[in-house]
């Protein structure tokens, strides 16, 4: 298996309250102290009339901060992303890390082809927000075939059907990406994520990770694991409150946030010196090199798949694949006379395709 260094890039915001001021002819024009720092924008669930947005970089396995780039209002997310990518690139050069080991995990704000083009060749996983991709012919053809995998999580009863589209054109920029489409039925409450069509909710995930190393379920699980980044922001707010207002100038406010991140990293480093635990790693998929070695004497066909093989019974006296007759329309007829359709296709470690 190959280890990758994961960086989370996401935005956070802080809102500020503004009291109503009297406006009469004899009074001068009002001047707000935070006009240089904040501007009207989306405040989320925070109380306030104006807001300041900043993009942060966090290294997943150490919880260290690598940068903070802020702007008034809703921010300049593409400019801030370019600065974040430049900072990560500088880090990889200083420590001699190959570019292919860096993996960016991005918020859905960056899920368009134009933004993905700014990632300077790094590997990435992001939630897509360009739902016009669903109308592309190659995606529609794939959606009419059986799903590659079924995906669920232990803490939820939601089951997603995953469709893997390896090379899709995103938007008018000509950027190509691997697209994983996740679908599940609608429920009573309106979903805040995804696009609803004909009683089905569609979610998009964009990545350039190879199919040979990351299945569709690996991609979705890896993106949803970014929820671990939220507690870091919550801990930062509770322990240091780096978003609080300390300056009426943009440079002063950003200097405070950089110092706050430096102190955070210093505390982590000192804590590691006192208690040198090994760095955290997360295994998203087991290494398959041993399986490849086992099948080295039985090479797969040069292209495509060989003839299908019928599954054997799992226990004596039980049904086997030979008891299910293949029909002309591609379905199977079970001994009870019912038609069975394919629900999942799994890529095995030896390169074969298991149809369930």
CSV table of C-alpha atoms in Angstrom, one decimal:
chain,number,residue,atom,x,y,z
A,1,UNK,CA,0.0,0.0,0.0
A,2,UNK,CA,0.9,3.7,-0.4
A,3,UNK,CA,0.7,6.3,2.3
A,4,UNK,CA,-0.6,9.8,1.4
A,5,UNK,CA,-0.4,13.0,3.4
A,6,UNK,CA,-3.9,14.6,3.6
A,7,UNK,CA,-4.5,18.3,3.8
A,8,UNK,CA,-8.0,19.7,4.6
A,9,UNK,CA,-8.8,23.0,3.0
A,10,UNK,CA,-12.0,24.7,4.2
A,11,UNK,CA,-13.4,28.0,5.1
A,12,UNK,CA,-14.7,29.4,8.4
A,13,UNK,CA,-16.4,32.7,9.1
A,14,UNK,CA,-17.0,35.1,12.0
A,15,UNK,CA,-19.9,37.5,12.1
A,16,UNK,CA,-20.0,40.9,13.8
A,17,UNK,CA,-23.0,42.8,15.1
A,18,UNK,CA,-23.7,46.4,14.0
A,19,UNK,CA,-26.1,48.6,15.9
A,20,UNK,CA,-28.5,50.8,14.0
A,21,UNK,CA,-27.3,54.4,13.9
A,22,UNK,CA,-29.4,57.5,13.7
A,23,UNK,CA,-29.4,59.2,10.3
A,24,UNK,CA,-30.4,62.9,10.3
A,25,UNK,CA,-29.2,65.8,8.1
A,26,UNK,CA,-27.2,67.4,10.9
A,27,UNK,CA,-25.2,64.2,11.7
A,28,UNK,CA,-22.0,63.3,9.7
A,29,UNK,CA,-21.9,60.1,7.6
A,30,UNK,CA,-21.5,57.1,9.9
A,31,UNK,CA,-18.2,55.3,10.0
A,32,UNK,CA,-18.0,51.7,11.2
A,33,UNK,CA,-14.8,50.5,12.9
A,34,UNK,CA,-14.9,47.1,11.2
A,35,UNK,CA,-15.6,48.4,7.6
A,36,UNK,CA,-12.0,47.4,6.6
A,37,UNK,CA,-12.3,43.9,8.1
A,38,UNK,CA,-15.8,42.9,7.3
A,39,UNK,CA,-18.5,43.2,4.7
A,40,UNK,CA,-22.1,42.0,4.2
A,41,UNK,CA,-22.2,38.3,3.4
A,42,UNK,CA,-23.5,34.9,4.4
A,43,UNK,CA,-23.4,34.5,8.2
A,44,UNK,CA,-24.5,30.9,8.5
A,45,UNK,CA,-25.9,30.2,11.9
A,46,UNK,CA,-24.0,33.1,13.5
A,47,UNK,CA,-25.6,36.3,14.6
A,48,UNK,CA,-24.5,39.4,12.9
A,49,UNK,CA,-24.9,41.8,10.0
A,50,UNK,CA,-21.4,41.6,8.5
A,51,UNK,CA,-18.9,38.8,8.2
A,52,UNK,CA,-15.3,37.9,7.5
A,53,UNK,CA,-14.4,34.6,5.9
A,54,UNK,CA,-11.0,32.9,6.0
A,55,UNK,CA,-9.7,29.8,4.3
A,56,UNK,CA,-7.7,27.5,6.6
A,57,UNK,CA,-5.3,24.5,5.9
A,58,UNK,CA,-5.0,21.7,8.3
A,59,UNK,CA,-2.8,18.6,8.1
A,60,UNK,CA,-5.1,15.6,8.9
A,61,UNK,CA,-2.7,13.3,10.7
A,62,UNK,CA,-1.1,15.9,12.9
A,63,UNK,CA,-3.9,18.4,13.3
A,64,UNK,CA,-1.4,21.2,12.6
A,65,UNK,CA,-2.4,24.4,10.9
A,66,UNK,CA,-0.6,25.4,7.7
A,67,UNK,CA,-2.1,28.7,6.8
A,68,UNK,CA,-5.0,31.2,7.1
A,69,UNK,CA,-6.1,33.5,4.3
A,70,UNK,CA,-9.0,35.9,5.0
A,71,UNK,CA,-11.1,38.5,3.2
A,72,UNK,CA,-14.2,40.6,4.0
A,73,UNK,CA,-17.6,39.3,3.3
A,74,UNK,CA,-17.8,35.9,1.6
A,75,UNK,CA,-14.1,36.0,0.8
A,76,UNK,CA,-12.3,35.4,-2.4
A,77,UNK,CA,-12.4,31.6,-2.3
A,78,UNK,CA,-10.5,30.9,-5.6
A,79,UNK,CA,-7.7,33.4,-4.7
A,80,UNK,CA,-7.5,31.9,-1.2
A,81,UNK,CA,-7.4,28.4,-2.6
A,82,UNK,CA,-4.5,29.3,-4.9
A,83,UNK,CA,-2.6,30.7,-1.9
A,84,UNK,CA,-3.3,27.5,0.0
A,85,UNK,CA,-2.1,25.3,-2.8
A,86,UNK,CA,1.1,27.4,-3.1
A,87,UNK,CA,1.7,26.9,0.7
A,88,UNK,CA,1.2,23.2,0.4
A,89,UNK,CA,3.5,23.0,-2.6
A,90,UNK,CA,6.2,24.9,-0.7
A,91,UNK,CA,5.9,22.5,2.2
A,92,UNK,CA,6.3,19.5,-0.1
A,93,UNK,CA,9.5,21.0,-1.6
A,94,UNK,CA,11.0,21.9,1.7
A,95,UNK,CA,10.6,18.4,3.1
A,96,UNK,CA,11.3,16.6,-0.2
A,97,UNK,CA,7.8,15.0,-0.5
A,98,UNK,CA,6.8,13.7,-4.0
A,99,UNK,CA,3.8,15.5,-5.4
A,100,UNK,CA,1.9,12.3,-5.8
A,101,UNK,CA,1.9,11.8,-2.0
A,102,UNK,CA,-0.1,15.0,-1.3
A,103,UNK,CA,-3.8,14.6,-1.2
A,104,UNK,CA,-6.2,17.6,-0.9
A,105,UNK,CA,-9.6,17.1,0.7
A,106,UNK,CA,-11.8,20.1,-0.3
A,107,UNK,CA,-15.2,21.4,0.7
A,108,UNK,CA,-18.0,21.3,-1.8
A,109,UNK,CA,-17.5,25.1,-2.4
A,110,UNK,CA,-14.6,24.1,-4.8
A,111,UNK,CA,-16.6,21.4,-6.7
A,112,UNK,CA,-16.4,22.8,-10.2
A,113,UNK,CA,-14.1,22.2,-13.1
A,114,UNK,CA,-12.7,25.8,-13.2
A,115,UNK,CA,-11.7,25.5,-9.5
A,116,UNK,CA,-10.2,22.1,-9.9
A,117,UNK,CA,-7.9,23.5,-12.6
A,118,UNK,CA,-6.2,25.6,-9.9
A,119,UNK,CA,-4.9,22.6,-7.9
A,120,UNK,CA,-1.5,22.5,-9.6
A,121,UNK,CA,-1.6,18.8,-10.3
A,122,UNK,CA,-2.2,17.6,-6.7
A,123,UNK,CA,-4.5,14.7,-6.0
A,124,UNK,CA,-7.8,15.8,-4.7
A,125,UNK,CA,-11.3,14.7,-3.5
A,126,UNK,CA,-14.1,17.1,-3.3
A,127,UNK,CA,-17.9,17.2,-3.4
A,128,UNK,CA,-19.2,18.4,-6.7
A,129,UNK,CA,-21.7,21.2,-7.1
A,130,UNK,CA,-21.9,21.3,-10.9
A,131,UNK,CA,-25.0,19.1,-11.4
A,132,UNK,CA,-25.0,19.7,-15.2
A,133,UNK,CA,-22.6,16.8,-15.2
A,134,UNK,CA,-25.6,14.5,-14.6
A,135,UNK,CA,-26.9,15.4,-18.1
A,136,UNK,CA,-23.8,14.3,-19.9
A,137,UNK,CA,-24.4,11.3,-22.2
A,138,UNK,CA,-21.6,9.1,-20.6
A,139,UNK,CA,-23.0,9.8,-17.2
A,140,UNK,CA,-26.6,9.0,-18.2
A,141,UNK,CA,-25.4,5.7,-19.8
A,142,UNK,CA,-23.6,4.8,-16.6
A,143,UNK,CA,-26.6,5.6,-14.4
A,144,UNK,CA,-28.8,3.2,-16.5
A,145,UNK,CA,-26.4,0.3,-15.6
A,146,UNK,CA,-26.2,-1.5,-12.3
A,147,UNK,CA,-24.3,0.3,-9.5
A,148,UNK,CA,-20.7,-0.4,-8.9
A,149,UNK,CA,-21.1,-0.6,-5.1
A,150,UNK,CA,-23.5,0.0,-2.2
A,151,UNK,CA,-22.2,2.3,0.5
A,152,UNK,CA,-23.4,2.7,4.0
A,153,UNK,CA,-21.9,3.9,7.3
A,154,UNK,CA,-22.2,2.3,10.8
A,155,UNK,CA,-23.8,5.5,12.3
A,156,UNK,CA,-26.5,5.8,9.6
A,157,UNK,CA,-29.1,3.6,7.9
A,158,UNK,CA,-28.7,5.5,4.6
A,159,UNK,CA,-27.6,3.3,1.8
A,160,UNK,CA,-26.0,5.0,-1.3
A,161,UNK,CA,-25.7,3.3,-4.7
A,162,UNK,CA,-22.4,4.4,-6.3
A,163,UNK,CA,-21.7,4.8,-10.0
A,164,UNK,CA,-18.1,5.3,-11.0
A,165,UNK,CA,-17.5,7.4,-14.2
A,166,UNK,CA,-13.7,7.4,-14.8
A,167,UNK,CA,-13.3,10.3,-17.2
A,168,UNK,CA,-15.9,13.1,-17.5
A,169,UNK,CA,-15.6,16.6,-18.9
A,170,UNK,CA,-16.4,19.2,-16.2
A,171,UNK,CA,-17.8,22.6,-17.4
A,172,UNK,CA,-16.7,24.7,-20.3
A,173,UNK,CA,-13.0,24.8,-19.2
A,174,UNK,CA,-12.3,21.3,-20.6
A,175,UNK,CA,-11.1,20.0,-17.2
A,176,UNK,CA,-11.5,16.2,-17.0
A,177,UNK,CA,-12.1,14.4,-13.7
A,178,UNK,CA,-13.3,11.1,-12.3
A,179,UNK,CA,-16.9,11.4,-11.1
A,180,UNK,CA,-18.5,9.2,-8.5
A,181,UNK,CA,-22.3,9.6,-8.5
A,182,UNK,CA,-24.1,8.5,-5.3
A,183,UNK,CA,-27.9,8.1,-5.3
A,184,UNK,CA,-30.4,7.2,-2.6
A,185,UNK,CA,-34.2,7.6,-2.4
A,186,UNK,CA,-35.7,10.8,-1.0
A,187,UNK,CA,-37.0,10.9,2.6
A,188,UNK,CA,-39.6,12.9,4.4
A,189,UNK,CA,-37.3,15.8,5.2
A,190,UNK,CA,-35.9,17.8,2.3
A,191,UNK,CA,-32.2,17.1,1.8
A,192,UNK,CA,-29.8,20.1,2.0
A,193,UNK,CA,-27.2,18.3,0.0
A,194,UNK,CA,-27.5,17.0,-3.6
A,195,UNK,CA,-30.0,17.3,-6.4
A,196,UNK,CA,-33.4,15.7,-6.3
A,197,UNK,CA,-34.9,14.3,-9.5
A,198,UNK,CA,-37.9,11.9,-9.7
A,199,UNK,CA,-37.7,10.9,-6.1
A,200,UNK,CA,-34.0,10.2,-6.1
A,201,UNK,CA,-31.2,12.3,-4.5
A,202,UNK,CA,-28.0,12.6,-6.5
A,203,UNK,CA,-24.7,13.5,-5.0
A,204,UNK,CA,-21.4,14.2,-6.9
A,205,UNK,CA,-17.9,13.5,-5.8
A,206,UNK,CA,-14.9,14.6,-8.0
A,207,UNK,CA,-11.4,13.1,-7.8
A,208,UNK,CA,-8.4,12.2,-9.8
A,209,UNK,CA,-7.4,9.2,-7.7
A,210,UNK,CA,-6.9,6.1,-9.8
A,211,UNK,CA,-9.6,3.4,-9.9
A,212,UNK,CA,-7.0,0.7,-9.4
A,213,UNK,CA,-6.1,2.1,-5.9
A,214,UNK,CA,-9.4,3.7,-4.7
A,215,UNK,CA,-12.8,2.2,-5.3
A,216,UNK,CA,-15.9,4.4,-5.5
A,217,UNK,CA,-16.7,3.5,-1.9
A,218,UNK,CA,-13.2,4.5,-0.9
A,219,UNK,CA,-13.6,7.9,-2.5
A,220,UNK,CA,-16.9,8.6,-0.8
A,221,UNK,CA,-15.7,7.3,2.6
A,222,UNK,CA,-12.6,9.5,2.3
A,223,UNK,CA,-14.6,12.6,1.6
A,224,UNK,CA,-17.1,12.0,4.4
A,225,UNK,CA,-14.2,11.4,6.8
A,226,UNK,CA,-13.5,15.2,6.5
A,227,UNK,CA,-16.0,15.5,9.3
A,228,UNK,CA,-13.0,14.9,11.6
A,229,UNK,CA,-11.8,18.4,10.6
A,230,UNK,CA,-14.8,20.1,12.2
A,231,UNK,CA,-13.7,19.2,15.8
A,232,UNK,CA,-10.4,20.8,15.1
A,233,UNK,CA,-12.1,24.1,14.3
A,234,UNK,CA,-14.3,23.7,17.4
A,235,UNK,CA,-11.3,23.1,19.6
A,236,UNK,CA,-9.6,26.1,18.2
A,237,UNK,CA,-12.6,28.3,18.9
A,238,UNK,CA,-12.9,27.0,22.5
A,239,UNK,CA,-9.2,27.0,23.4
A,240,UNK,CA,-7.9,30.1,21.5
A,241,UNK,CA,-10.9,31.8,19.8
A,242,UNK,CA,-8.7,32.9,16.9
A,243,UNK,CA,-11.7,34.4,15.1
A,244,UNK,CA,-12.4,37.0,17.8
A,245,UNK,CA,-12.0,40.6,16.9
A,246,UNK,CA,-8.6,42.0,18.0
A,247,UNK,CA,-8.0,44.6,15.3
A,248,UNK,CA,-9.9,47.1,13.2
A,249,UNK,CA,-7.5,46.5,10.2
A,250,UNK,CA,-7.3,43.5,7.9
A,251,UNK,CA,-3.5,43.1,8.4
A,252,UNK,CA,-3.8,43.2,12.2
A,253,UNK,CA,-6.6,40.7,12.2
A,254,UNK,CA,-4.8,38.3,9.9
A,255,UNK,CA,-1.5,38.7,11.9
A,256,UNK,CA,-3.4,37.7,15.1
A,257,UNK,CA,-4.8,34.6,13.4
A,258,UNK,CA,-1.4,33.5,12.1
A,259,UNK,CA,0.1,33.9,15.6
A,260,UNK,CA,-2.8,32.0,17.0
A,261,UNK,CA,-2.1,29.1,14.6
A,262,UNK,CA,1.6,29.2,15.4
A,263,UNK,CA,0.8,28.9,19.1
A,264,UNK,CA,-1.5,26.0,18.4
A,265,UNK,CA,1.2,24.2,16.5
A,266,UNK,CA,3.8,24.9,19.2
A,267,UNK,CA,1.5,23.4,21.8
A,268,UNK,CA,1.1,20.3,19.7
A,269,UNK,CA,4.9,20.0,19.3
A,270,UNK,CA,5.6,20.4,23.0
A,271,UNK,CA,2.9,17.9,23.8
A,272,UNK,CA,4.4,15.4,21.4
A,273,UNK,CA,7.8,15.9,23.1
A,274,UNK,CA,6.2,15.1,26.5
A,275,UNK,CA,4.2,12.1,25.2
A,276,UNK,CA,5.8,10.9,21.9
A,277,UNK,CA,2.9,8.9,20.5
A,278,UNK,CA,3.2,7.7,16.9
A,279,UNK,CA,1.5,9.8,14.3
A,280,UNK,CA,-2.1,8.9,13.4
A,281,UNK,CA,-2.7,7.0,10.2
A,282,UNK,CA,-6.0,5.9,8.7
A,283,UNK,CA,-6.3,2.8,6.5
A,284,UNK,CA,-9.0,3.4,4.0
A,285,UNK,CA,-8.4,0.2,2.0
A,286,UNK,CA,-6.1,-2.8,2.7
A,287,UNK,CA,-3.0,-3.2,0.6
A,288,UNK,CA,-3.5,-5.6,-2.3
A,289,UNK,CA,0.1,-6.4,-3.2
A,290,UNK,CA,0.0,-9.9,-1.6
A,291,UNK,CA,-3.1,-10.7,-3.6
A,292,UNK,CA,-1.3,-9.6,-6.8
A,293,UNK,CA,1.6,-11.9,-5.9
A,294,UNK,CA,-0.8,-14.8,-5.5
A,295,UNK,CA,-2.3,-14.5,-8.9
A,296,UNK,CA,1.0,-13.6,-10.6
A,297,UNK,CA,1.1,-17.1,-12.1
A,298,UNK,CA,-2.4,-16.6,-13.6
A,299,UNK,CA,-2.3,-13.4,-15.6
A,300,UNK,CA,-5.5,-11.8,-16.5
A,301,UNK,CA,-6.5,-11.3,-20.2
A,302,UNK,CA,-4.6,-8.5,-22.0
A,303,UNK,CA,-7.8,-6.4,-22.2
A,304,UNK,CA,-11.4,-6.7,-21.0
A,305,UNK,CA,-12.7,-9.7,-18.9
A,306,UNK,CA,-12.7,-13.4,-19.6
A,307,UNK,CA,-15.8,-15.7,-19.7
A,308,UNK,CA,-17.9,-15.4,-16.5
A,309,UNK,CA,-17.5,-18.1,-13.9
A,310,UNK,CA,-20.4,-19.5,-11.9
A,311,UNK,CA,-20.2,-19.2,-8.2
A,312,UNK,CA,-20.0,-22.4,-6.1
A,313,UNK,CA,-22.4,-23.2,-3.3
A,314,UNK,CA,-21.3,-21.8,0.0
A,315,UNK,CA,-22.5,-25.0,1.8
A,316,UNK,CA,-23.3,-28.5,0.9
A,317,UNK,CA,-27.0,-28.9,-0.2
A,318,UNK,CA,-27.3,-25.2,-0.9
A,319,UNK,CA,-27.9,-23.5,-4.3
A,320,UNK,CA,-25.0,-22.7,-6.6
A,321,UNK,CA,-24.7,-20.4,-9.5
A,322,UNK,CA,-25.7,-23.3,-11.9
A,323,UNK,CA,-29.2,-23.3,-10.4
A,324,UNK,CA,-29.9,-19.8,-11.8
A,325,UNK,CA,-30.4,-19.8,-15.5
A,326,UNK,CA,-29.2,-16.9,-17.6
A,327,UNK,CA,-31.9,-15.2,-19.6
A,328,UNK,CA,-31.6,-13.4,-23.0
A,329,UNK,CA,-32.2,-10.0,-21.4
A,330,UNK,CA,-29.3,-10.4,-19.0
A,331,UNK,CA,-31.3,-11.3,-15.9
A,332,UNK,CA,-31.2,-14.6,-14.0
A,333,UNK,CA,-34.2,-16.9,-13.3
A,334,UNK,CA,-34.1,-18.4,-9.8
A,335,UNK,CA,-35.4,-21.9,-8.9
A,336,UNK,CA,-38.6,-20.2,-7.6
A,337,UNK,CA,-39.3,-18.8,-11.1
A,338,UNK,CA,-38.5,-15.1,-10.2
A,339,UNK,CA,-36.2,-12.8,-12.3
A,340,UNK,CA,-33.1,-11.5,-10.6
A,341,UNK,CA,-31.2,-8.4,-11.7
A,342,UNK,CA,-27.6,-7.3,-10.9
A,343,UNK,CA,-27.3,-4.9,-8.0
A,344,UNK,CA,-23.6,-4.5,-7.6
A,345,UNK,CA,-20.3,-5.0,-9.4
A,346,UNK,CA,-17.2,-5.4,-7.3
A,347,UNK,CA,-13.6,-5.1,-8.5
A,348,UNK,CA,-11.5,-7.7,-6.8
A,349,UNK,CA,-7.9,-7.4,-5.9
A,350,UNK,CA,-6.8,-9.7,-8.7
A,351,UNK,CA,-8.5,-7.5,-11.3
A,352,UNK,CA,-11.6,-9.6,-11.8
A,353,UNK,CA,-15.1,-8.3,-11.7
A,354,UNK,CA,-17.7,-9.9,-9.3
A,355,UNK,CA,-21.3,-9.4,-10.2
A,356,UNK,CA,-23.8,-9.7,-7.3
